[in-house]
GROMACS .gro file of N, CA and C in nm:
model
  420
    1UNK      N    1  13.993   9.745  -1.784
    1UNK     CA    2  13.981   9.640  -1.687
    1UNK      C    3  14.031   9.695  -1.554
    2UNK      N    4  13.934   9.671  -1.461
    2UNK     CA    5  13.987   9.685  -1.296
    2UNK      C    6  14.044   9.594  -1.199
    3UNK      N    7  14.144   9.604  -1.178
    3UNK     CA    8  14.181   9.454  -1.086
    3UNK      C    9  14.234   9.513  -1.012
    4UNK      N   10  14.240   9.476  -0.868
    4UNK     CA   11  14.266   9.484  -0.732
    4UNK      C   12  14.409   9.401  -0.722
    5UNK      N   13  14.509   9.461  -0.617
    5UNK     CA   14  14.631   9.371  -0.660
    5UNK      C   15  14.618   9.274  -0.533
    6UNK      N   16  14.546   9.309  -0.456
    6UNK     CA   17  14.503   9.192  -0.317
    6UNK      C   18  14.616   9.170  -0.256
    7UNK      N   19  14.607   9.070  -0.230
    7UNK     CA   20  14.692   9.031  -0.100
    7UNK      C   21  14.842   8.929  -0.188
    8UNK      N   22  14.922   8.963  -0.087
    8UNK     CA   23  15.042   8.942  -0.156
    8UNK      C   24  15.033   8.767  -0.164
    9UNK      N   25  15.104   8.714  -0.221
    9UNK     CA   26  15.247   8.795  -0.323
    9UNK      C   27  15.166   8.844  -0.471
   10UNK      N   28  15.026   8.854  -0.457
   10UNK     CA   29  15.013   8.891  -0.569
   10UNK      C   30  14.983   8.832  -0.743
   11UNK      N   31  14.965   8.702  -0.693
   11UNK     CA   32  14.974   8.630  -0.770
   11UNK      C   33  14.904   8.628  -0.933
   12UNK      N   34  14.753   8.631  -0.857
   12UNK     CA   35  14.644   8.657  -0.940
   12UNK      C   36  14.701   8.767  -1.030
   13UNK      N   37  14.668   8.865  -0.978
   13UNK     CA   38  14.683   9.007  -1.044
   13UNK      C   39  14.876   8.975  -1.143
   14UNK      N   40  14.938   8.967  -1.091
   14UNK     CA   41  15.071   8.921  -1.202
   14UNK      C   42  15.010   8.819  -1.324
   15UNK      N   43  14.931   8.743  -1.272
   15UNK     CA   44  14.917   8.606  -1.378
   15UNK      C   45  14.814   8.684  -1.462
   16UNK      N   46  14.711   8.732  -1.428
   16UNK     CA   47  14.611   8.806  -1.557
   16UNK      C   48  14.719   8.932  -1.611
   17UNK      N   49  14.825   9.015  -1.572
   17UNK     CA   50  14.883   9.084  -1.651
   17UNK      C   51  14.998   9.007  -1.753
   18UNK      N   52  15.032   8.927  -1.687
   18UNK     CA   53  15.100   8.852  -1.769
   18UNK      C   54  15.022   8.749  -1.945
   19UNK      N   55  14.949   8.737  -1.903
   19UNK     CA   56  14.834   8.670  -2.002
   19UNK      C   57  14.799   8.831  -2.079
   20UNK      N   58  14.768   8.887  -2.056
   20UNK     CA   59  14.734   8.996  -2.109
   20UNK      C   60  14.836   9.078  -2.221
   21UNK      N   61  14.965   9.005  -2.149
   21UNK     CA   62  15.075   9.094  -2.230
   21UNK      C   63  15.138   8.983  -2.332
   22UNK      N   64  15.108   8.844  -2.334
   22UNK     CA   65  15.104   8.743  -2.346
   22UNK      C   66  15.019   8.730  -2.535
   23UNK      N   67  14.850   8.720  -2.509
   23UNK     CA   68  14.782   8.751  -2.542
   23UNK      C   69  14.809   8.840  -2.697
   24UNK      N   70  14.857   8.947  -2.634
   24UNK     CA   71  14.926   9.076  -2.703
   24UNK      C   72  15.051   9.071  -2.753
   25UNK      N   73  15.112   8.992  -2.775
   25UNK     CA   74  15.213   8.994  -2.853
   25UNK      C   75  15.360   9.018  -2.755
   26UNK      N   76  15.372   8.975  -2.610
   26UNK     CA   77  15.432   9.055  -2.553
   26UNK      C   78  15.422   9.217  -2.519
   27UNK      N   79  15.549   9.263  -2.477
   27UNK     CA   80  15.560   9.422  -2.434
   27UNK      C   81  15.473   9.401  -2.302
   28UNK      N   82  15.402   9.558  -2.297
   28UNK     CA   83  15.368   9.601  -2.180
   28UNK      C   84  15.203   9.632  -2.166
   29UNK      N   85  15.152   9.586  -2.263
   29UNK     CA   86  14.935   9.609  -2.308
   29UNK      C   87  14.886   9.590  -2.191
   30UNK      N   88  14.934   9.539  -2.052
   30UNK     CA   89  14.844   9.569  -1.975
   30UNK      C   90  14.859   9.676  -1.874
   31UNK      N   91  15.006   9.735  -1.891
   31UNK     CA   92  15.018   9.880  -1.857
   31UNK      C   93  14.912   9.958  -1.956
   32UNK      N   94  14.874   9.930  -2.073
   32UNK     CA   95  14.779  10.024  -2.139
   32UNK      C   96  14.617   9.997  -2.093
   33UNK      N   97  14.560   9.884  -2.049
   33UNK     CA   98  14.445   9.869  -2.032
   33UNK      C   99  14.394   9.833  -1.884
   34UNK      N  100  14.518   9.814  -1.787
   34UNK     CA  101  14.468   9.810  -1.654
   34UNK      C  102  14.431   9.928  -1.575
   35UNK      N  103  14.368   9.908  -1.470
   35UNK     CA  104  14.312  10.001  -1.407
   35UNK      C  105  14.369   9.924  -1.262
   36UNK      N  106  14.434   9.991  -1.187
   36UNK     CA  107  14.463   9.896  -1.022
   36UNK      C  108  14.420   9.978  -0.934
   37UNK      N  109  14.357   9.884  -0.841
   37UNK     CA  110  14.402   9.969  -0.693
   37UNK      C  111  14.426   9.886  -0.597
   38UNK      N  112  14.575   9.940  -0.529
   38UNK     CA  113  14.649   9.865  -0.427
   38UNK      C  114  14.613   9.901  -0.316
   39UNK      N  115  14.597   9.812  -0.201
   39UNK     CA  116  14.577   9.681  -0.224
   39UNK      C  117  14.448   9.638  -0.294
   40UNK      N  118  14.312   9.742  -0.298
   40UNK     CA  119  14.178   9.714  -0.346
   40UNK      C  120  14.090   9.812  -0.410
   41UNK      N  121  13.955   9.746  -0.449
   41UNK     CA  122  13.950   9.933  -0.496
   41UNK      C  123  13.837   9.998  -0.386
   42UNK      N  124  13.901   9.942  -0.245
   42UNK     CA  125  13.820  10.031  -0.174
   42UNK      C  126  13.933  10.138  -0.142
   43UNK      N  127  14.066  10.082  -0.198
   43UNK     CA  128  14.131  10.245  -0.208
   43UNK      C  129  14.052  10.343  -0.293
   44UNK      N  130  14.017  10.330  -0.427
   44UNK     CA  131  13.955  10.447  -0.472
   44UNK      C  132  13.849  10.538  -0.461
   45UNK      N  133  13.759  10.411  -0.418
   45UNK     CA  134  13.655  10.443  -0.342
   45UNK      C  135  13.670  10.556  -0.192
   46UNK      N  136  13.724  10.510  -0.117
   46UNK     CA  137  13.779  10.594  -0.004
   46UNK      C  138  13.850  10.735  -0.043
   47UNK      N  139  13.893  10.793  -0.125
   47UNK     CA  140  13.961  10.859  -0.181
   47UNK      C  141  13.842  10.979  -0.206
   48UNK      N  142  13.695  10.931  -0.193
   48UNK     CA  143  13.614  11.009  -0.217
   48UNK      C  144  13.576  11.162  -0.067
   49UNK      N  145  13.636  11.067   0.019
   49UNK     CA  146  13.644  11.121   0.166
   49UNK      C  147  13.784  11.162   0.242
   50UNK      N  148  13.876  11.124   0.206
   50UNK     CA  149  14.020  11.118   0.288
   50UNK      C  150  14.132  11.107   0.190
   51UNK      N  151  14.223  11.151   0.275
   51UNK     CA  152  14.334  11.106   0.172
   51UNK      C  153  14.461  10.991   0.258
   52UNK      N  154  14.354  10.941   0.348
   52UNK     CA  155  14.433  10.860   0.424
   52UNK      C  156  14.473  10.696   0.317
   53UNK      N  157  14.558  10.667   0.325
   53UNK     CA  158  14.583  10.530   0.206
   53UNK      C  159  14.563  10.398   0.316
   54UNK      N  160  14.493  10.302   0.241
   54UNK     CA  161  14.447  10.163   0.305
   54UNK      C  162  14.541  10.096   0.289
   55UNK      N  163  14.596  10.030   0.414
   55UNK     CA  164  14.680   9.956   0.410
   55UNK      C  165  14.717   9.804   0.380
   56UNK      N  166  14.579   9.735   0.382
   56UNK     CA  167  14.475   9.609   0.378
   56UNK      C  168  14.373   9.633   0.300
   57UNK      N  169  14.401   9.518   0.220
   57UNK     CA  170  14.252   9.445   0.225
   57UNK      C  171  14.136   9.400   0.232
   58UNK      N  172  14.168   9.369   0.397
   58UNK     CA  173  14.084   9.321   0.475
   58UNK      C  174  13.955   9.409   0.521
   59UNK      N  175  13.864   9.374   0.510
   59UNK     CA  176  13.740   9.418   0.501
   59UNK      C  177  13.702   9.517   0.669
   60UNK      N  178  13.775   9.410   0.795
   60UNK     CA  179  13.762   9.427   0.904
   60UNK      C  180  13.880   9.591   0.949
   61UNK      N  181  13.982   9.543   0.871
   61UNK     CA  182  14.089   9.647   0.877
   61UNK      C  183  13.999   9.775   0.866
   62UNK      N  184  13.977   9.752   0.716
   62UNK     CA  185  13.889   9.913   0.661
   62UNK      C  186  13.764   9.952   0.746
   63UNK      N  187  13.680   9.827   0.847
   63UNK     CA  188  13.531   9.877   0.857
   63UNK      C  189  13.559  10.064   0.952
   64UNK      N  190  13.651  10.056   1.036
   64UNK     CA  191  13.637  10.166   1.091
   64UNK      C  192  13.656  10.324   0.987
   65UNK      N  193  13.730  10.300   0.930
   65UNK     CA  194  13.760  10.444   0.847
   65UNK      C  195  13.621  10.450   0.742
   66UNK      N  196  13.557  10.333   0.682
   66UNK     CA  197  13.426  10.312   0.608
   66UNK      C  198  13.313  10.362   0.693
   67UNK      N  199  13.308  10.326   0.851
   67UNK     CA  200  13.251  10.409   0.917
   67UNK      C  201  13.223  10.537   0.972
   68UNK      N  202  13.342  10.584   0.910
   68UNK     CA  203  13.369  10.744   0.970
   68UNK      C  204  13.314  10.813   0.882
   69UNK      N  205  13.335  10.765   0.763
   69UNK     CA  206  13.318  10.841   0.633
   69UNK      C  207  13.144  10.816   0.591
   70UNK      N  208  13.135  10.706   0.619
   70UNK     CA  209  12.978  10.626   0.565
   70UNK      C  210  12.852  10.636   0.641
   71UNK      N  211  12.934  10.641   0.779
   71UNK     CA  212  12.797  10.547   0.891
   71UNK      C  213  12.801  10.421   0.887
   72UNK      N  214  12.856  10.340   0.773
   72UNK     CA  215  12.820  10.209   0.762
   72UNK      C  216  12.904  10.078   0.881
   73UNK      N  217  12.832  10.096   0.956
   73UNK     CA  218  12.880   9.964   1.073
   73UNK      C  219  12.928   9.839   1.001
   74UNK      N  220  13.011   9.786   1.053
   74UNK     CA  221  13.056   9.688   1.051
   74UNK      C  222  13.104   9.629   0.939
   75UNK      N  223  13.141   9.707   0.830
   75UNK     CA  224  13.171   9.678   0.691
   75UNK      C  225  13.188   9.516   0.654
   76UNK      N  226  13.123   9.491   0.575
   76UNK     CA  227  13.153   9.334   0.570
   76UNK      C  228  13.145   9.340   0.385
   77UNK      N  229  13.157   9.409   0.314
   77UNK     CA  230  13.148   9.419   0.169
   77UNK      C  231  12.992   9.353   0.119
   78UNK      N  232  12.856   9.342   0.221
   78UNK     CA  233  12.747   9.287   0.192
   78UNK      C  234  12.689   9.380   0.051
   79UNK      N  235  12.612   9.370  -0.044
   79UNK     CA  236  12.543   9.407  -0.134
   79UNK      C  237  12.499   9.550  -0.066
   80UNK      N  238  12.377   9.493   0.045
   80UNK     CA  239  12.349   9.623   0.119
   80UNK      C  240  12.411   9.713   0.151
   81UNK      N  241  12.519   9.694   0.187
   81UNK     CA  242  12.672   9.795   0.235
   81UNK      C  243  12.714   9.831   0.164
   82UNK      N  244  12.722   9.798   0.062
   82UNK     CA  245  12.783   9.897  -0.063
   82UNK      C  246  12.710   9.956  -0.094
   83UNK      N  247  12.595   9.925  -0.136
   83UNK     CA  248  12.473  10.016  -0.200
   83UNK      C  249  12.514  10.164  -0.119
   84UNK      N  250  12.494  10.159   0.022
   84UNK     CA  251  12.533  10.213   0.119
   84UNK      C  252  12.643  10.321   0.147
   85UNK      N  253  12.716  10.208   0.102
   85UNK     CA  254  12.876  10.329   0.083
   85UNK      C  255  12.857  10.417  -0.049
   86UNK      N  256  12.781  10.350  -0.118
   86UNK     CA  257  12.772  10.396  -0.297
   86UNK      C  258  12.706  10.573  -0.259
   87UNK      N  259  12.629  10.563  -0.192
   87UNK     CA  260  12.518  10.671  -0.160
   87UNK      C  261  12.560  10.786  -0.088
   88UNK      N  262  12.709  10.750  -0.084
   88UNK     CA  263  12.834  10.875  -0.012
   88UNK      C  264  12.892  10.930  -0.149
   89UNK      N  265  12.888  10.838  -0.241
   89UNK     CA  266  12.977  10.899  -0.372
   89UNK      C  267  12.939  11.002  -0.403
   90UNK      N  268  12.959  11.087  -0.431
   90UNK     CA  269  12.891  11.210  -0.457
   90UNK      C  270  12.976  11.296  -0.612
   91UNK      N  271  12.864  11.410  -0.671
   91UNK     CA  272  12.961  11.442  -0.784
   91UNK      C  273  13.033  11.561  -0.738
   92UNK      N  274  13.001  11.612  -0.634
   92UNK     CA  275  13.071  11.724  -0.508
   92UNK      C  276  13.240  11.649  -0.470
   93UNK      N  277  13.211  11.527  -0.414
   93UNK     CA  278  13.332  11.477  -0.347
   93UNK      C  279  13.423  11.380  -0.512
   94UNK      N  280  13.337  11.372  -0.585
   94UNK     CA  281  13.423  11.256  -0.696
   94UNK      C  282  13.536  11.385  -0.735
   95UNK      N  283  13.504  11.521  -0.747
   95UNK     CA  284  13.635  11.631  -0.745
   95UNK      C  285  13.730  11.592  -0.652
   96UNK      N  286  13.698  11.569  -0.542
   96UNK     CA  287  13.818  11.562  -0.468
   96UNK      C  288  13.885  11.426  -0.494
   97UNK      N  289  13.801  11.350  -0.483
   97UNK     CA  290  13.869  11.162  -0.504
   97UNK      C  291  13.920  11.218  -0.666
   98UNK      N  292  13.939  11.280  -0.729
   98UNK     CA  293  14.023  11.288  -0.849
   98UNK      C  294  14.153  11.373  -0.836
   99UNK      N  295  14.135  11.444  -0.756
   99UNK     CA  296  14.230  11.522  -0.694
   99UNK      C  297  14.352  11.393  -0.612
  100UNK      N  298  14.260  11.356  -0.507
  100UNK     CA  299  14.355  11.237  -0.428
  100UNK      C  300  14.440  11.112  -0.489
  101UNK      N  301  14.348  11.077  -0.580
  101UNK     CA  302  14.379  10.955  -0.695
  101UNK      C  303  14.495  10.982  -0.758
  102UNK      N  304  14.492  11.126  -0.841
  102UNK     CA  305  14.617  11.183  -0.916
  102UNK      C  306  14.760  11.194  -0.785
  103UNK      N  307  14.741  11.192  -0.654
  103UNK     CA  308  14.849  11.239  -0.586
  103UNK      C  309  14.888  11.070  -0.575
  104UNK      N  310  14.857  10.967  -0.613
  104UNK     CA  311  14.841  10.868  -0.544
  104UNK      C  312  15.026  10.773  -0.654
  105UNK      N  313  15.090  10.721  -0.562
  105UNK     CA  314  15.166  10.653  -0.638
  105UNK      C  315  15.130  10.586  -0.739
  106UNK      N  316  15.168  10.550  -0.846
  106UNK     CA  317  15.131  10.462  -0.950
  106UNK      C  318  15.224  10.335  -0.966
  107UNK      N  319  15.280  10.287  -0.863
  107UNK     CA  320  15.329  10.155  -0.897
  107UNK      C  321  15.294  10.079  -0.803
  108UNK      N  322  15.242  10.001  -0.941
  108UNK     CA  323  15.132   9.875  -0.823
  108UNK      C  324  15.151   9.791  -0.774
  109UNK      N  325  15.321   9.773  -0.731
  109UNK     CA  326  15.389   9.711  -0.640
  109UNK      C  327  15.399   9.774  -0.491
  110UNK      N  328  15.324   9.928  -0.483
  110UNK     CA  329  15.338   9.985  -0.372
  110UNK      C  330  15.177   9.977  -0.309
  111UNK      N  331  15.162   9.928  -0.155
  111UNK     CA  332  15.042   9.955  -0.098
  111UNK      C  333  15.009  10.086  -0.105
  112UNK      N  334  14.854  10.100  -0.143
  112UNK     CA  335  14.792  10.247  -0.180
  112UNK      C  336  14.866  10.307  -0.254
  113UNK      N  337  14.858  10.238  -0.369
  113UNK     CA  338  14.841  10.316  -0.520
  113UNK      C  339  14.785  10.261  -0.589
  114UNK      N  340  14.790  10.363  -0.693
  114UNK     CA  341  14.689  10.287  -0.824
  114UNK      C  342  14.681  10.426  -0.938
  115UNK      N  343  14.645  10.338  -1.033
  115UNK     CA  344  14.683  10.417  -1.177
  115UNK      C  345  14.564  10.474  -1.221
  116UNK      N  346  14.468  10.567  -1.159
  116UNK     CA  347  14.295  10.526  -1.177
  116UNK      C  348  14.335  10.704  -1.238
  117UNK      N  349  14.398  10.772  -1.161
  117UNK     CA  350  14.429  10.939  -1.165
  117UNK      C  351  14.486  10.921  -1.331
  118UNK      N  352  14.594  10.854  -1.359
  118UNK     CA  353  14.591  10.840  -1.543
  118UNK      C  354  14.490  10.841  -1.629
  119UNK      N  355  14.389  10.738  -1.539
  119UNK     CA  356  14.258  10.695  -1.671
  119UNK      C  357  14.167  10.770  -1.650
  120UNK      N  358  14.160  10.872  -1.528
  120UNK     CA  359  14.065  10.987  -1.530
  120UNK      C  360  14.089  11.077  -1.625
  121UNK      N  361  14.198  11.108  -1.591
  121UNK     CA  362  14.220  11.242  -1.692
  121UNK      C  363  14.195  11.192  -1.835
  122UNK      N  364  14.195  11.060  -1.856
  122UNK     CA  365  14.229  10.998  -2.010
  122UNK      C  366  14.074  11.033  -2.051
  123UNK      N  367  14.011  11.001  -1.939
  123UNK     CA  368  13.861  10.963  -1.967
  123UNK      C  369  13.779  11.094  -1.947
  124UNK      N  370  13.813  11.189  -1.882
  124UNK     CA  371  13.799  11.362  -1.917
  124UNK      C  372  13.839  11.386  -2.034
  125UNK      N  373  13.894  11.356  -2.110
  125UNK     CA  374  14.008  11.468  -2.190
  125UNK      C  375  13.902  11.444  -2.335
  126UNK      N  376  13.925  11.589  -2.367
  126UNK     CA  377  13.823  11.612  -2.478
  126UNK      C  378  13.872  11.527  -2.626
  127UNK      N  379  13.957  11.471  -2.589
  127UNK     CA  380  14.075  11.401  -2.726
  127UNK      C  381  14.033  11.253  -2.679
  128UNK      N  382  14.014  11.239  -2.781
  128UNK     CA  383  14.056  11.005  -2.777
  128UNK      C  384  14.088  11.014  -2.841
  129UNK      N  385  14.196  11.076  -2.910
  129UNK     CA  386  14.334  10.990  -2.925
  129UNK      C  387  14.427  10.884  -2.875
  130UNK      N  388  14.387  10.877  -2.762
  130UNK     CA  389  14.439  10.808  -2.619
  130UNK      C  390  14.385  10.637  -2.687
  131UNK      N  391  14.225  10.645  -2.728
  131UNK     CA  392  14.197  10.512  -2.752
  131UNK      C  393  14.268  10.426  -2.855
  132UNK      N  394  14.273  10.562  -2.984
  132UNK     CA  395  14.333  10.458  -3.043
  132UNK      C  396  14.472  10.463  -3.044
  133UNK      N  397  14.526  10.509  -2.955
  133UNK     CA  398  14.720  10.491  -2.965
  133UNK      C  399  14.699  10.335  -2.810
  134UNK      N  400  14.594  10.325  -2.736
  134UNK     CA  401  14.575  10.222  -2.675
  134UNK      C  402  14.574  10.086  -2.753
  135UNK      N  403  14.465  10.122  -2.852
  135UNK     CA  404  14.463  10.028  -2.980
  135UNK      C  405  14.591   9.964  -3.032
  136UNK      N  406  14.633  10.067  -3.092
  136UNK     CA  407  14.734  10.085  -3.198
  136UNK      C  408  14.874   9.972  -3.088
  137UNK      N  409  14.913  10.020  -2.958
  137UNK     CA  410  14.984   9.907  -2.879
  137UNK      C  411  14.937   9.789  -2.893
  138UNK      N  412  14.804   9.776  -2.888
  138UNK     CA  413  14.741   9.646  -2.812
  138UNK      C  414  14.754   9.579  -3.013
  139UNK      N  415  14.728   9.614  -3.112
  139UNK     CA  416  14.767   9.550  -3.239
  139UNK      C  417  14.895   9.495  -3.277
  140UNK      N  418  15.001   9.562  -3.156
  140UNK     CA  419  15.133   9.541  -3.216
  140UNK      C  420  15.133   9.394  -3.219
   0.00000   0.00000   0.00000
């Protein structure tokens, strides 16, 4: 699961981890199955070009650095515009956004971070073992 921790205090994003861990018997299961990016996941996305960290949200905040990297004017998160930004992803630059991701804090109480550099490598790694010791928590 991917969730964005948005805009403070955060609410949303606490209340679905909480249900989640809830759900699960208590503990910590949605440290095992979340995926974040703080504040959004046009942090990860961006990560494909820079290693500059988004400080916002806000769509207007990001349009300039989305432009530098994209071309894409006026960022407004339209269908078209992403398609758009999508067409920068590249499997040349997703090396580097894995590179950036892994340098990236992982506590998702901090703006620009996110835990995505964990689930890469999880999701490279020639072993799933990973799934079922994911499992194996999420049964407790």
């Amino acid at each position: 699961m991917f969730c964005d921790t948005e805009k403070k205090p955060h609410e949303q994003y606490e209340d679905i981890k909480r249900k989640i861990n809830e759900f699960h018997g208590g503990g910590n299961a949605a440290d095992e199955v979340i995926i974040f990016g703080n504040p959004c996941t046009m942090q990860i996305i961006s990560k494909h070009w820079t290693d500059e960290n988004l400080k916002s949200p806000a769509k207007p905040v990001n349009a300039p650095l989305i432009k530098e990297y994209t071309g894409v004017e006026n960022y407004k998160g339209r269908a078209d515009q992403i398609r758009e930004v999508m067409e920068h992803v590249t499997e040349e630059n997703y090396v580097d956004m894995c590179q950036r991701v892994s340098n990236l804090e992982s506590d998702d109480s901090v703006t620009g971070s996110s835990n995505f550099g964990k689930f890469i490598e999880l999701f490279e790694s020639g072993d799933s073992g990973w799934i079922e010791e994911i499992n194996g928590t999420l049964e407790m």
